[in-house]
Amino acid sequence: MIVIYSKEDLIEEIQDLKNLNQSIGFVPTMGALHNGHISLVRESVHKCDLTIVSIFVNPTQFNDKKDLEKYPRTLDADLKLLENTGCKYVFYPNEKDMYPSSDLRTFDFGPLENVMEGKHRPGHFNGVAQIVSKLFDVVKPDWVFFGQKDFQQVAIIRRLIDMMNYKIQLVSCPIIREENGLAMSSRNERLNLKERENAALIFKTLTKYSNLSDSYCVEDMKALIRKEINKSPFLDVEYIELVNENTLEAVNQWTNEFNIYACIAVHCGNVRLIDNVKFNL
Ligand code: AMP
């Protein structure tokens, strides 16, 4: 495994790989890696001739500067975790390299960005699109791997690939969870034991109600989920939405015409957690 620290070095390396007709799989991350990230890497290693993982805590996608400051940075542990996965290159650029000058581009994702994370974290997806497009331009991947944990992000990146005419296949990988059901996240490291235990209620509640669409209308369902999670003194639901998997539009009645997902953001202590579960209709 080779660690590359500069854009120029990576561009040179990629050119050689392209000349050899190697298919390139790419997994962008912000580090503090866990088994959720590793599942994406393994999928890429399985599908592609070689895999590149980037580690970069992207400042432009943080709407909350405190969150950016507190974001865990654990390069040594990350490299250890990647060592036996088959990942060939780790790209670890610094901020100046990715943003030699401030990125003034704005992306318009229309209705996809006006709900859920986009609505509650203004500018977040514009920052995501800025860094992801920069990384795609450098890495020139054939395949990219994103986690369904960031449900809305997958839809946004799909749209970005379409908008920018990238010849890239996107693979959306299932959510990897802790034993208690909590979706793995780099931010979980900031939860204390009690918070971590309580956070399990998020997935437990979503799963329970995902089988009860016969019993409640959409509005009641959202209210019940919110109420049940908020019963824990450690948890505070920011939003709960039931959405069309493709358009991310909120549904107001049950239908079999498309998949419906419950998407949620919950504050647990100082940590903001997101999760989603497919509803069975
Ligand atoms: P991040 O480092 O948080 O930007 O995440 C990098 C990638 O890993 C994104 O595509 C995430 O959706 C994905 N990811 C994060 N947590 C998980 C998880 N628990 N299961 C699957 N994928 C995940």
mmCIF file of C-alpha atoms and ligand atoms in Angstrom:
data_model
loop_
_atom_site.group_PDB
_atom_site.id
_atom_site.type_symbol
_atom_site.label_atom_id
_atom_site.label_comp_id
_atom_site.label_asym_id
_atom_site.label_seq_id
_atom_site.Cartn_x
_atom_site.Cartn_y
_atom_site.Cartn_z
ATOM 1 C CA MET A 1 0.000 0.000 0.000
ATOM 2 C CA ILE A 2 1.384 3.382 -1.013
ATOM 3 C CA VAL A 3 0.491 6.661 0.668
ATOM 4 C CA ILE A 4 0.458 9.648 -1.681
ATOM 5 C CA TYR A 5 0.452 13.125 -0.187
ATOM 6 C CA SER A 6 0.184 15.390 -3.214
ATOM 7 C CA LYS A 7 -2.235 15.819 -6.075
ATOM 8 C CA GLU A 8 0.573 16.016 -8.625
ATOM 9 C CA ASP A 9 2.079 12.701 -7.513
ATOM 10 C CA LEU A 10 -1.301 11.010 -7.677
ATOM 11 C CA ILE A 11 -2.071 12.427 -11.134
ATOM 12 C CA GLU A 12 1.227 11.023 -12.400
ATOM 13 C CA GLU A 13 0.591 7.617 -10.854
ATOM 14 C CA ILE A 14 -2.966 7.486 -12.256
ATOM 15 C CA GLN A 15 -1.736 8.261 -15.751
ATOM 16 C CA ASP A 16 0.532 5.203 -15.616
ATOM 17 C CA LEU A 17 -2.343 3.038 -14.379
ATOM 18 C CA LYS A 18 -4.649 4.303 -17.121
ATOM 19 C CA ASN A 19 -1.995 3.454 -19.699
ATOM 20 C CA LEU A 20 -2.017 -0.099 -18.342
ATOM 21 C CA ASN A 21 -5.825 -0.237 -18.679
ATOM 22 C CA GLN A 22 -6.333 -0.899 -14.984
ATOM 23 C CA SER A 23 -9.869 -0.320 -13.710
ATOM 24 C CA ILE A 24 -9.810 2.114 -10.801
ATOM 25 C CA GLY A 25 -12.113 1.860 -7.783
ATOM 26 C CA PHE A 26 -12.310 4.879 -5.502
ATOM 27 C CA VAL A 27 -13.513 5.244 -1.911
ATOM 28 C CA PRO A 28 -13.536 8.849 -0.662
ATOM 29 C CA THR A 29 -13.483 9.184 3.135
ATOM 30 C CA MET A 30 -12.775 11.690 5.874
ATOM 31 C CA GLY A 31 -10.741 9.144 7.853
ATOM 32 C CA ALA A 32 -11.288 7.883 11.400
ATOM 33 C CA LEU A 33 -11.961 4.661 9.554
ATOM 34 C CA HIS A 34 -14.164 1.861 10.859
ATOM 35 C CA ASN A 35 -15.660 -1.305 9.434
ATOM 36 C CA GLY A 36 -18.280 0.690 7.521
ATOM 37 C CA HIS A 37 -15.510 2.312 5.454
ATOM 38 C CA ILE A 38 -13.663 -0.987 5.168
ATOM 39 C CA SER A 39 -16.750 -2.683 3.687
ATOM 40 C CA LEU A 40 -16.648 -0.110 0.868
ATOM 41 C CA VAL A 41 -12.942 -0.748 0.329
ATOM 42 C CA ARG A 42 -13.490 -4.510 0.182
ATOM 43 C CA GLU A 43 -16.274 -4.087 -2.353
ATOM 44 C CA SER A 44 -13.980 -1.948 -4.504
ATOM 45 C CA VAL A 45 -11.091 -4.415 -4.211
ATOM 46 C CA HIS A 46 -13.488 -7.165 -5.278
ATOM 47 C CA LYS A 47 -14.789 -5.253 -8.320
ATOM 48 C CA CYS A 48 -11.782 -3.294 -9.585
ATOM 49 C CA ASP A 49 -8.165 -3.928 -10.583
ATOM 50 C CA LEU A 50 -6.994 -1.450 -7.988
ATOM 51 C CA THR A 51 -8.455 0.630 -5.231
ATOM 52 C CA ILE A 52 -7.674 4.147 -4.093
ATOM 53 C CA VAL A 53 -8.917 5.467 -0.747
ATOM 54 C CA SER A 54 -8.757 9.172 -0.025
ATOM 55 C CA ILE A 55 -8.606 10.574 3.487
ATOM 56 C CA PHE A 56 -9.426 14.253 3.684
ATOM 57 C CA VAL A 57 -11.507 16.127 6.232
ATOM 58 C CA ASN A 58 -13.201 18.522 3.851
ATOM 59 C CA PRO A 59 -13.720 21.927 5.492
ATOM 60 C CA THR A 60 -16.271 23.206 2.956
ATOM 61 C CA GLN A 61 -18.902 20.622 3.879
ATOM 62 C CA PHE A 62 -18.956 21.516 7.585
ATOM 63 C CA ASN A 63 -21.639 24.078 8.296
ATOM 64 C CA ASP A 64 -20.654 23.916 11.969
ATOM 65 C CA LYS A 65 -17.013 24.943 12.540
ATOM 66 C CA LYS A 66 -16.946 23.295 15.980
ATOM 67 C CA ASP A 67 -17.894 19.986 14.352
ATOM 68 C CA LEU A 68 -14.952 20.435 11.946
ATOM 69 C CA GLU A 69 -12.534 21.131 14.808
ATOM 70 C CA LYS A 70 -13.757 18.125 16.795
ATOM 71 C CA TYR A 71 -13.703 15.737 13.828
ATOM 72 C CA PRO A 72 -11.364 12.836 14.728
ATOM 73 C CA ARG A 73 -8.073 12.584 12.824
ATOM 74 C CA THR A 74 -6.406 9.197 13.205
ATOM 75 C CA LEU A 75 -4.116 8.628 10.215
ATOM 76 C CA ASP A 76 -1.869 5.960 11.773
ATOM 77 C CA ALA A 77 -4.801 3.815 12.875
ATOM 78 C CA ASP A 78 -6.477 4.358 9.494
ATOM 79 C CA LEU A 79 -3.446 3.102 7.590
ATOM 80 C CA LYS A 80 -3.248 0.055 9.856
ATOM 81 C CA LEU A 81 -6.878 -0.750 9.187
ATOM 82 C CA LEU A 82 -6.411 -0.413 5.430
ATOM 83 C CA GLU A 83 -3.247 -2.489 5.307
ATOM 84 C CA ASN A 84 -4.812 -5.906 4.796
ATOM 85 C CA THR A 85 -7.763 -4.895 2.673
ATOM 86 C CA GLY A 86 -6.046 -4.962 -0.732
ATOM 87 C CA CYS A 87 -6.225 -1.159 -1.043
ATOM 88 C CA LYS A 88 -3.338 -0.079 -3.298
ATOM 89 C CA TYR A 89 -3.154 3.687 -2.768
ATOM 90 C CA VAL A 90 -4.116 6.041 0.023
ATOM 91 C CA PHE A 91 -4.425 9.669 -1.032
ATOM 92 C CA TYR A 92 -3.894 12.008 1.923
ATOM 93 C CA PRO A 93 -3.744 15.555 0.587
ATOM 94 C CA ASN A 94 -3.567 18.722 2.638
ATOM 95 C CA GLU A 95 -6.060 21.558 2.454
ATOM 96 C CA LYS A 96 -3.874 23.819 0.279
ATOM 97 C CA ASP A 97 -3.517 21.079 -2.280
ATOM 98 C CA MET A 98 -7.270 20.535 -2.614
ATOM 99 C CA TYR A 99 -8.170 24.227 -2.256
ATOM 100 C CA PRO A 100 -5.284 26.319 -3.635
ATOM 101 C CA SER A 101 -7.854 29.111 -3.785
ATOM 102 C CA SER A 102 -11.361 29.194 -2.377
ATOM 103 C CA ASP A 103 -13.839 27.182 -4.411
ATOM 104 C CA LEU A 104 -16.563 29.546 -5.588
ATOM 105 C CA ARG A 105 -18.558 26.940 -7.506
ATOM 106 C CA THR A 106 -22.171 26.414 -6.551
ATOM 107 C CA PHE A 107 -24.054 23.292 -7.543
ATOM 108 C CA ASP A 108 -27.793 23.155 -7.968
ATOM 109 C CA PHE A 109 -29.287 19.827 -6.964
ATOM 110 C CA GLY A 110 -32.841 21.164 -7.004
ATOM 111 C CA PRO A 111 -35.304 19.364 -4.725
ATOM 112 C CA LEU A 112 -32.696 16.741 -3.779
ATOM 113 C CA GLU A 113 -30.878 19.220 -1.559
ATOM 114 C CA ASN A 114 -33.788 21.067 0.011
ATOM 115 C CA VAL A 115 -34.789 18.286 2.383
ATOM 116 C CA MET A 116 -33.313 16.472 5.382
ATOM 117 C CA GLU A 117 -29.513 16.954 5.608
ATOM 118 C CA GLY A 118 -29.563 19.675 2.949
ATOM 119 C CA LYS A 119 -32.248 21.585 4.799
ATOM 120 C CA HIS A 120 -30.684 21.214 8.249
ATOM 121 C CA ARG A 121 -27.058 21.693 7.174
ATOM 122 C CA PRO A 122 -27.065 24.646 4.749
ATOM 123 C CA GLY A 123 -24.190 24.466 2.263
ATOM 124 C CA HIS A 124 -23.271 20.924 3.260
ATOM 125 C CA PHE A 125 -23.949 19.265 -0.096
ATOM 126 C CA ASN A 126 -22.354 22.110 -2.023
ATOM 127 C CA GLY A 127 -19.176 21.414 -0.046
ATOM 128 C CA VAL A 128 -19.543 17.684 -0.673
ATOM 129 C CA ALA A 129 -19.946 18.301 -4.410
ATOM 130 C CA GLN A 130 -16.907 20.609 -4.452
ATOM 131 C CA ILE A 131 -14.562 18.076 -2.901
ATOM 132 C CA VAL A 132 -15.999 14.996 -4.602
ATOM 133 C CA SER A 133 -15.755 16.596 -8.056
ATOM 134 C CA LYS A 134 -12.172 17.697 -7.343
ATOM 135 C CA LEU A 135 -11.299 14.179 -6.208
ATOM 136 C CA PHE A 136 -13.013 12.583 -9.221
ATOM 137 C CA ASP A 137 -11.004 14.884 -11.513
ATOM 138 C CA VAL A 138 -7.737 13.776 -9.920
ATOM 139 C CA VAL A 139 -8.458 10.067 -9.385
ATOM 140 C CA LYS A 140 -10.438 9.532 -12.615
ATOM 141 C CA PRO A 141 -12.137 6.450 -11.181
ATOM 142 C CA ASP A 142 -14.173 3.910 -13.161
ATOM 143 C CA TRP A 143 -16.127 2.914 -10.052
ATOM 144 C CA VAL A 144 -16.900 4.808 -6.862
ATOM 145 C CA PHE A 145 -18.214 3.374 -3.627
ATOM 146 C CA PHE A 146 -20.464 5.263 -1.219
ATOM 147 C CA GLY A 147 -22.317 4.116 1.899
ATOM 148 C CA GLN A 148 -26.096 4.045 2.141
ATOM 149 C CA LYS A 149 -25.680 5.397 5.636
ATOM 150 C CA ASP A 150 -25.427 8.801 3.965
ATOM 151 C CA PHE A 151 -28.631 8.150 2.081
ATOM 152 C CA GLN A 152 -29.121 11.632 0.649
ATOM 153 C CA GLN A 153 -25.448 11.914 -0.269
ATOM 154 C CA VAL A 154 -25.803 8.881 -2.559
ATOM 155 C CA ALA A 155 -28.650 10.587 -4.437
ATOM 156 C CA ILE A 156 -26.632 13.823 -4.660
ATOM 157 C CA ILE A 157 -23.519 12.081 -5.987
ATOM 158 C CA ARG A 158 -25.598 10.163 -8.537
ATOM 159 C CA ARG A 159 -26.934 13.507 -9.747
ATOM 160 C CA LEU A 160 -23.441 15.044 -9.727
ATOM 161 C CA ILE A 161 -22.101 12.227 -11.920
ATOM 162 C CA ASP A 162 -24.991 12.789 -14.281
ATOM 163 C CA MET A 163 -24.669 16.596 -14.310
ATOM 164 C CA MET A 164 -20.917 16.571 -14.898
ATOM 165 C CA ASN A 165 -21.029 13.744 -17.444
ATOM 166 C CA TYR A 166 -18.538 11.641 -15.519
ATOM 167 C CA LYS A 167 -18.107 8.127 -16.914
ATOM 168 C CA ILE A 168 -18.272 6.626 -13.453
ATOM 169 C CA GLN A 169 -20.329 3.772 -12.000
ATOM 170 C CA LEU A 170 -21.593 4.430 -8.491
ATOM 171 C CA VAL A 171 -22.033 1.543 -6.077
ATOM 172 C CA SER A 172 -24.111 2.174 -2.991
ATOM 173 C CA CYS A 173 -23.085 -0.167 -0.154
ATOM 174 C CA PRO A 174 -25.213 -1.349 2.804
ATOM 175 C CA ILE A 175 -24.953 0.204 6.271
ATOM 176 C CA ILE A 176 -22.577 -1.591 8.640
ATOM 177 C CA ARG A 177 -23.737 -1.514 12.251
ATOM 178 C CA GLU A 178 -22.364 -2.016 15.744
ATOM 179 C CA GLU A 179 -23.560 -5.134 17.555
ATOM 180 C CA ASN A 180 -26.335 -3.118 19.209
ATOM 181 C CA GLY A 181 -27.599 -1.862 15.835
ATOM 182 C CA LEU A 182 -26.106 1.638 15.952
ATOM 183 C CA ALA A 183 -24.882 2.609 12.467
ATOM 184 C CA MET A 184 -21.082 2.795 12.516
ATOM 185 C CA SER A 185 -19.796 6.349 12.251
ATOM 186 C CA SER A 186 -16.548 8.169 12.935
ATOM 187 C CA ARG A 187 -18.576 10.402 15.247
ATOM 188 C CA ASN A 188 -19.537 7.430 17.473
ATOM 189 C CA GLU A 189 -16.068 7.719 19.021
ATOM 190 C CA ARG A 190 -17.297 10.863 20.760
ATOM 191 C CA LEU A 191 -20.172 9.056 22.508
ATOM 192 C CA ASN A 192 -19.731 7.902 26.072
ATOM 193 C CA LEU A 193 -20.884 4.446 27.140
ATOM 194 C CA LYS A 194 -24.358 5.535 28.236
ATOM 195 C CA GLU A 195 -24.896 7.578 25.076
ATOM 196 C CA ARG A 196 -23.763 4.689 22.904
ATOM 197 C CA GLU A 197 -26.196 2.338 24.647
ATOM 198 C CA ASN A 198 -29.049 4.791 24.236
ATOM 199 C CA ALA A 199 -28.190 5.485 20.595
ATOM 200 C CA ALA A 200 -29.113 1.863 19.820
ATOM 201 C CA LEU A 201 -32.741 2.925 20.275
ATOM 202 C CA ILE A 202 -32.610 4.775 16.940
ATOM 203 C CA PHE A 203 -32.225 1.672 14.770
ATOM 204 C CA LYS A 204 -34.361 -0.437 17.095
ATOM 205 C CA THR A 205 -37.283 1.979 16.790
ATOM 206 C CA LEU A 206 -36.967 2.453 13.028
ATOM 207 C CA THR A 207 -36.848 -1.314 12.512
ATOM 208 C CA LYS A 208 -39.845 -1.928 14.750
ATOM 209 C CA TYR A 209 -42.023 0.607 12.924
ATOM 210 C CA SER A 210 -40.747 -0.404 9.470
ATOM 211 C CA ASN A 211 -43.053 -3.430 9.762
ATOM 212 C CA LEU A 212 -46.086 -1.543 11.049
ATOM 213 C CA SER A 213 -47.184 0.529 8.049
ATOM 214 C CA ASP A 214 -50.530 -1.314 8.086
ATOM 215 C CA SER A 215 -51.291 0.095 11.517
ATOM 216 C CA TYR A 216 -50.527 3.818 11.160
ATOM 217 C CA CYS A 217 -50.747 6.607 8.606
ATOM 218 C CA VAL A 218 -47.507 8.356 7.589
ATOM 219 C CA GLU A 219 -47.972 11.388 9.854
ATOM 220 C CA ASP A 220 -48.764 9.270 12.926
ATOM 221 C CA MET A 221 -45.854 6.991 12.141
ATOM 222 C CA LYS A 222 -43.386 9.898 12.134
ATOM 223 C CA ALA A 223 -44.818 11.269 15.373
ATOM 224 C CA LEU A 224 -44.625 7.849 17.059
ATOM 225 C CA ILE A 225 -41.017 7.278 16.035
ATOM 226 C CA ARG A 226 -40.029 10.744 17.261
ATOM 227 C CA LYS A 227 -41.843 10.225 20.563
ATOM 228 C CA GLU A 228 -40.367 6.789 21.197
ATOM 229 C CA ILE A 229 -36.783 7.898 20.529
ATOM 230 C CA ASN A 230 -37.179 11.121 22.500
ATOM 231 C CA LYS A 231 -38.212 9.041 25.517
ATOM 232 C CA SER A 232 -34.504 8.479 26.083
ATOM 233 C CA PRO A 233 -33.082 11.477 27.993
ATOM 234 C CA PHE A 234 -29.937 11.125 25.858
ATOM 235 C CA LEU A 235 -31.656 11.475 22.490
ATOM 236 C CA ASP A 236 -33.284 14.385 20.702
ATOM 237 C CA VAL A 237 -34.724 13.836 17.217
ATOM 238 C CA GLU A 238 -33.886 16.675 14.815
ATOM 239 C CA TYR A 239 -35.962 15.331 11.928
ATOM 240 C CA ILE A 240 -37.669 12.135 10.862
ATOM 241 C CA GLU A 241 -38.820 11.858 7.250
ATOM 242 C CA LEU A 242 -40.403 9.101 5.199
ATOM 243 C CA VAL A 243 -39.174 9.586 1.637
ATOM 244 C CA ASN A 244 -39.262 8.222 -1.880
ATOM 245 C CA GLU A 245 -35.952 6.413 -2.380
ATOM 246 C CA ASN A 246 -35.328 7.994 -5.800
ATOM 247 C CA THR A 247 -36.563 11.578 -5.520
ATOM 248 C CA LEU A 248 -36.165 11.970 -1.722
ATOM 249 C CA GLU A 249 -39.595 13.607 -1.722
ATOM 250 C CA ALA A 250 -41.492 13.213 1.534
ATOM 251 C CA VAL A 251 -44.408 10.818 1.141
ATOM 252 C CA ASN A 252 -47.746 11.548 2.760
ATOM 253 C CA GLN A 253 -49.306 8.157 2.168
ATOM 254 C CA TRP A 254 -48.075 4.597 1.815
ATOM 255 C CA THR A 255 -47.501 3.275 -1.705
ATOM 256 C CA ASN A 256 -45.861 0.299 -3.404
ATOM 257 C CA GLU A 257 -44.788 2.316 -6.429
ATOM 258 C CA PHE A 258 -41.309 2.981 -5.066
ATOM 259 C CA ASN A 259 -39.278 2.113 -2.000
ATOM 260 C CA ILE A 260 -39.905 4.230 1.072
ATOM 261 C CA TYR A 261 -37.104 4.941 3.542
ATOM 262 C CA ALA A 262 -37.303 6.438 6.989
ATOM 263 C CA CYS A 263 -34.413 8.906 7.348
ATOM 264 C CA ILE A 264 -33.543 10.388 10.694
ATOM 265 C CA ALA A 265 -31.106 12.753 12.407
ATOM 266 C CA VAL A 266 -30.782 12.554 16.181
ATOM 267 C CA HIS A 267 -28.693 14.512 18.662
ATOM 268 C CA CYS A 268 -27.034 12.301 21.251
ATOM 269 C CA GLY A 269 -24.981 14.302 23.733
ATOM 270 C CA ASN A 270 -22.851 16.585 21.544
ATOM 271 C CA VAL A 271 -22.988 14.235 18.606
ATOM 272 C CA ARG A 272 -25.357 14.357 15.676
ATOM 273 C CA LEU A 273 -26.212 10.905 14.320
ATOM 274 C CA ILE A 274 -27.997 9.945 11.104
ATOM 275 C CA ASP A 275 -29.540 6.667 10.055
ATOM 276 C CA ASN A 276 -32.111 5.220 7.677
ATOM 277 C CA VAL A 277 -34.172 2.075 7.262
ATOM 278 C CA LYS A 278 -36.269 0.756 4.378
ATOM 279 C CA PHE A 279 -39.954 0.412 5.197
ATOM 280 C CA ASN A 280 -41.797 -2.815 4.405
ATOM 281 C CA LEU A 281 -45.137 -2.160 2.756
HETATM 282 P P1 AMP B 1 -17.101 9.637 5.805
HETATM 283 O O1 AMP B 1 -15.708 9.297 6.184
HETATM 284 O O2 AMP B 1 -18.025 9.796 6.952
HETATM 285 O O3 AMP B 1 -17.175 10.785 4.807
HETATM 286 O O4 AMP B 1 -17.648 8.370 5.009
HETATM 287 C C1 AMP B 1 -16.991 7.879 3.876
HETATM 288 C C2 AMP B 1 -17.883 6.872 3.213
HETATM 289 O O5 AMP B 1 -18.118 5.785 4.105
HETATM 290 C C3 AMP B 1 -19.249 7.452 2.835
HETATM 291 O O6 AMP B 1 -19.626 6.968 1.561
HETATM 292 C C4 AMP B 1 -20.142 6.907 3.926
HETATM 293 O O7 AMP B 1 -21.493 6.769 3.537
HETATM 294 C C5 AMP B 1 -19.510 5.554 4.177
HETATM 295 N N1 AMP B 1 -19.893 5.040 5.494
HETATM 296 C C6 AMP B 1 -19.773 5.687 6.677
HETATM 297 N N2 AMP B 1 -20.285 4.934 7.680
HETATM 298 C C7 AMP B 1 -20.748 3.798 7.105
HETATM 299 C C8 AMP B 1 -21.408 2.631 7.608
HETATM 300 N N3 AMP B 1 -21.680 2.483 8.895
HETATM 301 N N4 AMP B 1 -21.733 1.660 6.725
HETATM 302 C C9 AMP B 1 -21.459 1.807 5.397
HETATM 303 N N5 AMP B 1 -20.837 2.881 4.870
HETATM 304 C C10 AMP B 1 -20.496 3.865 5.698
#
